């Protein structure tokens, strides 16, 4: 993740990671966007389902993705598999209300790198993203 | 463990190195010693030869003298010559042998050989003589022959040469012997030194071997102790521990707790999947297997893996060893053991958390109970304290009556069934009152007790032991009533914040004593009936309005009976009488039904009229229900007139409702009302019009001062 996609913005030599947020709830998308406090994380787009996410992913080539599980048209589990197939180095944080451990294991198996259960605090979100970008 | 391993390897290397070095030293010593010994042996041989040779020049000289003497006296010289020849030959042979051996190679030998090479030609003519030295004549006797004279001259020459050079030759040979002796002494000294070195080396080797043997045995002892300690730990620890290898198989070491947890012993080499296969659902097994595989990946860190562990609380069903099944809860914890090339093993710790899970369940249950108590308390806030206490008194009295019924001896099945009927009626009354006061917790408990009585009734044969569970449940109900009473007392204290009030409540608590039902005013009955009507309407999806009048005029001695009767009739009206709104609409009736209760004094006595504008009572339906419940025969049904059919509703056990609910269906109700009325010396009548109304009229005589009618 750390090689190739990093780019300098505003003349700052610091590397910047591209973030994509996937969640069918508009409220949750805004919440994640507002709550993340990383200067070197630039939001490149949000998607409301797996199919949209896939389209957006191809266009914007993000490095970090937050992914909901239960979504219309294409669910998060399926989407994770497809994103990892497109870019193995992508880092995916699953953010889901499904407390079911089997779903988490399934997501990890498909290639997710982290798991955060809804509801979450800002601190939990930022810690999870930091862990992802480490 | 790793440090000890490194130390052990280091010691092994040292042992091997030292052993090799000492073996080499010993080998060198032995080879050198062997060579030195061989050399010495040759030296000693040469020394012996040189020593022997020393005497030969003298010997040769003597033998020459002897030969000359013999020749001079014309004696027989053959033997002397033969001796000389043998001596010279031996000397020559030995000297030449010495000459070719390397050990004797020295200037002395060279000079001796030089002298001998000068000496030998002088001796040769003597030695080679083989003629007759004498001639014998009669005149002169024996005289030297011509060859004899020549021979004599040669012997004399040799003798002269010998006297000149024998000493020198002997000197050289002596010097040679001395040199050889020195060489031998040197070699012997060297050999001694070498042997000493060998002995020292051997001692060092033995010492080193002893040292390493000692240290090795101490290490072995330490290793054995460590092994024993590990075994003790694994035997004692309550958690199940084992290592999984990269093929997800269990290693050869595990803690004994696993045996208890899984009821097996063949863990070594068992795959994780096989371990869980028969214990968990296939979906859980699949998730667990995936999770284990993820642990070997480098993507997931420890905390994340811990948070998604699907085996954190695993429910397994196992044989309990007594032929039954037992549900247990296991907690699996996984830790990755890292090696130089990534994950080497996964350490699994399994804990049996059955008791803590059960404790959590109990806690949740008690929490729910506490919540239910709070709910009850809140519902009790709406009940007048006096009314509540009146209910509790009457309920306890009724339950004591129930207790009495249970204690009554019974022998025949019919007697048991009669007991059950009695129980039913009492319980039904309590439930009605509890429902009227909206004390759901009490009502539901009584309902459950009624269910048990109903189960008993369904049994083909009854015995005393069938009543035992009822007694237990009854105790539980009494305990609950006591807690309601306590709660009521506390509430009163809170409400009134007056010690007097609390005292009055406490005083009103007979606590299970068979106190007679105290007459209490029924002013508050109206509001209790209203709230009961609301609840009934809600529970049965009905809409009706209750109008109450004149209840304040009920004489105290009739209060309890009137209350029971009105509650029962209200329930009947809500369940059987008032139709659902859509049915009423279809019959062009108002959506909201009307139920009225009127009490008034009539002459000396009293009259209670209870009326609803519901579906009325269809006599055919009554007969059909009675037939269904086998209360009457078909013939009886056919011959029954309207009046007799109406009387069915006062029969014990009769109900038109097939399903049992909290409010109807038990077949206990109107018979209780009728019995209570009869007990007070009153009468009860019913008039109805199908689709229009049902009206009950109860006539009671003038009240006595104190009533014991109900008991």
PDB file of N, CA and C in Angstrom, chain B residues 13 36 61 124 142 162 185 213 285 289 316 322 379 440 446 620 631 659-660 673:
ATOM      1  N   UNK B  13      29.387 -29.256  21.185  1.00  0.00           N
ATOM      2  CA  UNK B  13      30.471 -28.903  20.265  1.00  0.00           C
ATOM      3  C   UNK B  13      31.809 -28.998  20.986  1.00  0.00           C
ATOM      4  N   UNK B  36      59.692 -44.947  17.907  1.00  0.00           N
ATOM      5  CA  UNK B  36      60.844 -44.825  18.803  1.00  0.00           C
ATOM      6  C   UNK B  36      61.238 -46.197  19.349  1.00  0.00           C
ATOM      7  N   UNK B  61      93.181 -62.934  17.520  1.00  0.00           N
ATOM      8  CA  UNK B  61      94.607 -62.843  17.859  1.00  0.00           C
ATOM      9  C   UNK B  61      95.061 -64.074  18.652  1.00  0.00           C
ATOM     10  N   UNK B 124      93.326 -63.863   4.992  1.00  0.00           N
ATOM     11  CA  UNK B 124      92.815 -64.735   3.935  1.00  0.00           C
ATOM     12  C   UNK B 124      93.756 -65.928   3.594  1.00  0.00           C
ATOM     13  N   UNK B 142     108.900 -85.191  12.232  1.00  0.00           N
ATOM     14  CA  UNK B 142     107.971 -84.276  11.513  1.00  0.00           C
ATOM     15  C   UNK B 142     108.632 -82.929  11.300  1.00  0.00           C
ATOM     16  N   UNK B 162      97.885 -58.702  13.543  1.00  0.00           N
ATOM     17  CA  UNK B 162      96.863 -58.707  14.594  1.00  0.00           C
ATOM     18  C   UNK B 162      97.372 -57.978  15.847  1.00  0.00           C
ATOM     19  N   UNK B 185      70.210 -44.888  25.141  1.00  0.00           N
ATOM     20  CA  UNK B 185      69.793 -44.164  26.350  1.00  0.00           C
ATOM     21  C   UNK B 185      68.936 -42.964  25.975  1.00  0.00           C
ATOM     22  N   UNK B 213      30.882 -35.920  31.385  1.00  0.00           N
ATOM     23  CA  UNK B 213      29.869 -36.889  31.801  1.00  0.00           C
ATOM     24  C   UNK B 213      29.065 -36.331  32.986  1.00  0.00           C
ATOM     25  N   UNK B 285     -18.335 -25.122  12.725  1.00  0.00           N
ATOM     26  CA  UNK B 285     -17.088 -25.836  12.427  1.00  0.00           C
ATOM     27  C   UNK B 285     -16.371 -25.186  11.240  1.00  0.00           C
ATOM     28  N   UNK B 289     -12.710 -23.436  11.357  1.00  0.00           N
ATOM     29  CA  UNK B 289     -11.619 -23.897  10.498  1.00  0.00           C
ATOM     30  C   UNK B 289     -11.008 -22.729   9.720  1.00  0.00           C
ATOM     31  N   UNK B 316     -21.210 -26.753  23.438  1.00  0.00           N
ATOM     32  CA  UNK B 316     -21.085 -28.115  22.927  1.00  0.00           C
ATOM     33  C   UNK B 316     -22.005 -29.036  23.717  1.00  0.00           C
ATOM     34  N   UNK B 322     -23.743 -40.701  31.968  1.00  0.00           N
ATOM     35  CA  UNK B 322     -24.844 -41.465  32.579  1.00  0.00           C
ATOM     36  C   UNK B 322     -25.938 -41.723  31.549  1.00  0.00           C
ATOM     37  N   UNK B 379     -47.235  -1.099  38.745  1.00  0.00           N
ATOM     38  CA  UNK B 379     -48.668  -1.368  38.588  1.00  0.00           C
ATOM     39  C   UNK B 379     -49.373  -1.264  39.937  1.00  0.00           C
ATOM     40  N   UNK B 440     -50.446  -8.499  37.274  1.00  0.00           N
ATOM     41  CA  UNK B 440     -50.194  -9.539  36.268  1.00  0.00           C
ATOM     42  C   UNK B 440     -49.327 -10.675  36.792  1.00  0.00           C
ATOM     43  N   UNK B 446     -51.058 -17.764  39.092  1.00  0.00           N
ATOM     44  CA  UNK B 446     -52.253 -18.564  39.370  1.00  0.00           C
ATOM     45  C   UNK B 446     -52.667 -19.309  38.089  1.00  0.00           C
ATOM     46  N   UNK B 620     -78.550 -23.432  22.006  1.00  0.00           N
ATOM     47  CA  UNK B 620     -78.015 -24.546  21.210  1.00  0.00           C
ATOM     48  C   UNK B 620     -76.499 -24.642  21.379  1.00  0.00           C
ATOM     49  N   UNK B 631     -70.706 -33.261  29.628  1.00  0.00           N
ATOM     50  CA  UNK B 631     -71.409 -32.953  30.875  1.00  0.00           C
ATOM     51  C   UNK B 631     -72.848 -33.494  30.798  1.00  0.00           C
ATOM     52  N   UNK B 659     -60.515 -22.824  23.954  1.00  0.00           N
ATOM     53  CA  UNK B 659     -59.133 -22.468  24.310  1.00  0.00           C
ATOM     54  C   UNK B 659     -59.123 -21.847  25.699  1.00  0.00           C
ATOM     55  N   UNK B 660     -58.118 -22.226  26.442  1.00  0.00           N
ATOM     56  CA  UNK B 660     -58.007 -21.639  27.777  1.00  0.00           C
ATOM     57  C   UNK B 660     -57.244 -20.340  27.663  1.00  0.00           C
ATOM     58  N   UNK B 673     -70.087 -18.154  41.113  1.00  0.00           N
ATOM     59  CA  UNK B 673     -71.034 -17.060  41.397  1.00  0.00           C
ATOM     60  C   UNK B 673     -72.306 -17.647  42.022  1.00  0.00           C
TER      61      UNK B 673
END
